[in-house]
Tab-separated table of C-alpha atoms in Angstrom:
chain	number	residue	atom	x	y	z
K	1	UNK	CA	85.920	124.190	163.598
K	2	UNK	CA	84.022	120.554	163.182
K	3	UNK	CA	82.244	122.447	160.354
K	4	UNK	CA	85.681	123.141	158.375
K	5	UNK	CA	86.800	119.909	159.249
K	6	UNK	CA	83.743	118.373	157.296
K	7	UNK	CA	84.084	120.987	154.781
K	8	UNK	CA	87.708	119.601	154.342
K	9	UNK	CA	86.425	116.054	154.506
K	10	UNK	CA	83.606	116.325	151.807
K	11	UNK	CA	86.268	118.530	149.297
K	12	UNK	CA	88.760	115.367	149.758
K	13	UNK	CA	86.008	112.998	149.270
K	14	UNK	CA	84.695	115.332	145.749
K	15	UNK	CA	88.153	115.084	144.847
K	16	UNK	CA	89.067	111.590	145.456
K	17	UNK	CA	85.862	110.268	143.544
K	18	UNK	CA	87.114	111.141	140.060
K	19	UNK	CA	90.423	109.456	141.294
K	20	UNK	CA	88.528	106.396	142.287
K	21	UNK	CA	88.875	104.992	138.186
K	22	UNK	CA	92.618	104.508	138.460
K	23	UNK	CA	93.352	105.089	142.274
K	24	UNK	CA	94.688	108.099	144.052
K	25	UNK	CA	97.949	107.027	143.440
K	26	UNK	CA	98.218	105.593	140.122
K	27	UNK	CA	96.097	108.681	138.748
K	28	UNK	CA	98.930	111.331	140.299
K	29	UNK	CA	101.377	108.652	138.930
K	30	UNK	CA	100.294	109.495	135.532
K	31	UNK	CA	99.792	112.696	136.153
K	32	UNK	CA	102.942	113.895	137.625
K	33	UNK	CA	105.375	111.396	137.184
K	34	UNK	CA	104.965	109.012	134.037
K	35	UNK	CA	105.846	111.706	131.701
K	36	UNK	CA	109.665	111.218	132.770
K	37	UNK	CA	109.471	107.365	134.734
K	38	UNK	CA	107.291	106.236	131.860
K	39	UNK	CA	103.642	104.953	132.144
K	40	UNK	CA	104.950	101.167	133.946
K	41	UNK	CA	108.003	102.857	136.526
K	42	UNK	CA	111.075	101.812	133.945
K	43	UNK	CA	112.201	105.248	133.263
K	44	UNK	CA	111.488	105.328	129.942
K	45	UNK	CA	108.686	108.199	129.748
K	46	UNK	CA	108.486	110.402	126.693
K	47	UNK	CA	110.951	112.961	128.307
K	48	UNK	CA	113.473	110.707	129.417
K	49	UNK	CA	115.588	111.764	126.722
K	50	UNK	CA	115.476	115.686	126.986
K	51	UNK	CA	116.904	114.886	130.721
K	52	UNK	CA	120.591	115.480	131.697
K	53	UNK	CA	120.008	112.201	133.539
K	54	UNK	CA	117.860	109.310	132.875
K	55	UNK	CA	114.615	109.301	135.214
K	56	UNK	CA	115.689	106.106	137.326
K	57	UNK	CA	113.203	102.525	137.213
K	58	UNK	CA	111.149	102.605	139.866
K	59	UNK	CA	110.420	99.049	138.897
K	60	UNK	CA	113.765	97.902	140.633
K	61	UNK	CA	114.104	99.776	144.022
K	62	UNK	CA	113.046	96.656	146.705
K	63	UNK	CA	115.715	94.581	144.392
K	64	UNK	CA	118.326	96.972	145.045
K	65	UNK	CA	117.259	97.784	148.387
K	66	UNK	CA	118.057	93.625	149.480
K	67	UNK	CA	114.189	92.823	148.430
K	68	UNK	CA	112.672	95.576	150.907
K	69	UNK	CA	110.264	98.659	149.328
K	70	UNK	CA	112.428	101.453	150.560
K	71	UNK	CA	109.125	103.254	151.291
K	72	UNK	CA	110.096	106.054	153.654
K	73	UNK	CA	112.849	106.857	151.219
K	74	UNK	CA	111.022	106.774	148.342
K	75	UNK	CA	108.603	109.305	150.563
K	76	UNK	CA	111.303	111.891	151.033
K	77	UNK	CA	112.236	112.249	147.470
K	78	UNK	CA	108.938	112.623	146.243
K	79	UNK	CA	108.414	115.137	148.669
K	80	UNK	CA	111.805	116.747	148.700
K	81	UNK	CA	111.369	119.410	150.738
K	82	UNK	CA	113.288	117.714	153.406
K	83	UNK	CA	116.586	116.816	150.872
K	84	UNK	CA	119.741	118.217	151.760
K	85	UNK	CA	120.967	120.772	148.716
K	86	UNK	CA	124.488	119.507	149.908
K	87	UNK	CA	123.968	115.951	148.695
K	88	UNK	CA	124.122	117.321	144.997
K	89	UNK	CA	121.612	118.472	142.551
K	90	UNK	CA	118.121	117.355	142.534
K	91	UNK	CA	116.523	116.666	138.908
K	92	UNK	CA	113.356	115.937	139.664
K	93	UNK	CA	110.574	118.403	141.375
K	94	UNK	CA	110.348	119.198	144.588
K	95	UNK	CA	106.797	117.874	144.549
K	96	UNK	CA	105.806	118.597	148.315
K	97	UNK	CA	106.458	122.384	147.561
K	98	UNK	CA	104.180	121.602	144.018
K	99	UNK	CA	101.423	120.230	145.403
K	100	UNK	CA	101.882	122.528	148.683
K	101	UNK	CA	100.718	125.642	146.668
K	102	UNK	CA	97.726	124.491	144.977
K	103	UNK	CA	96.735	122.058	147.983
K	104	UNK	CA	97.196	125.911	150.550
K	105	UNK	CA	94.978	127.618	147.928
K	106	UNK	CA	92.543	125.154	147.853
K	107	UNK	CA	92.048	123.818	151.361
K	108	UNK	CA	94.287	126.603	153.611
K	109	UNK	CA	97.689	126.150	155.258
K	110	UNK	CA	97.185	123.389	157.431
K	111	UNK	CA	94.621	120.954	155.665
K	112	UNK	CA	96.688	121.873	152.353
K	113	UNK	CA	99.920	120.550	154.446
K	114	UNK	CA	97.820	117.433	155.652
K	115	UNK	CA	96.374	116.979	151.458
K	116	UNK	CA	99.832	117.386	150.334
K	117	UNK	CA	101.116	114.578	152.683
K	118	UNK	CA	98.096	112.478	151.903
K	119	UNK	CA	99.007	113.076	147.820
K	120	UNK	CA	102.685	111.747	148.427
K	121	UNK	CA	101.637	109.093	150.373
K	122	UNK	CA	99.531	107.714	147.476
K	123	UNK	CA	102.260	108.265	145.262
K	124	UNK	CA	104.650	106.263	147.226
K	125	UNK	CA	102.464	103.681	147.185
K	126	UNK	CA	101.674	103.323	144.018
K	127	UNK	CA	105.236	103.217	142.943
K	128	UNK	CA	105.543	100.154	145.693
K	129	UNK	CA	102.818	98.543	143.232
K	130	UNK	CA	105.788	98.730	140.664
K	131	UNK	CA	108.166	96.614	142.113
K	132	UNK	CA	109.454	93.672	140.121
């Protein structure tokens, strides 16, 4: 067990260095997310316009959340394997089920959950670094 654990530890750590250039999260930013949000959070990515809705500005959530980074919120939707079908259609990807997949393949079903979370955590983060 300690020697998958280290296993684990040194494949996040392989991983993670060719991140290190833009940061975990701004590198699965662009990556995953500024094809539709655009490349600075404003929604204006190059497929923006093939949507049925326009990708929303990231740039603006603390404003309209009374000048507090909705973080946890932001969490769930990037995630969105937790969203409630009943609260209407979902246009962007359920990335926790995404990045589940590959992250089960590559590190097994509970270190792949544990990368996953990691991966989303990053994400919401960088998208805090956003905020006007």
């Amino acid at each position: 067990m300690k020697f998958l654990i280290a296993a684990i530890l040194a494949g996040l750590a392989l991983n993670a260095a060719g991140a290190q250039e833009l940061g975990n999260g701004k590198a699965e930013y662009m990556n995953s997310c500024a094809v539709c949000h655009g490349p600075d959070g404003k929604g204006d990515g190059p497929l923006g316009d093939e949507l049925l809705k326009r990708p929303s500005d990231l740039t603006r959530l603390s404003r309209r959340n009374g000048g507090e980074f909705p973080y946890w919120r932001v969490f769930a939707v990037i995630d969105g394997r937790g969203m409630v079908p009943a609260h209407g259609d979902r246009d962007m990807p359920v990335w926790g089920r995404q990045f589940l997949s590959g992250d089960v393949k590559k590190y097994g079903p509970n270190a792949g959950e544990i990368v996953t979370r990691e991966r989303i955590h990053d994400l919401a983060g960088y998208v805090e670094t956003l905020q006007q």
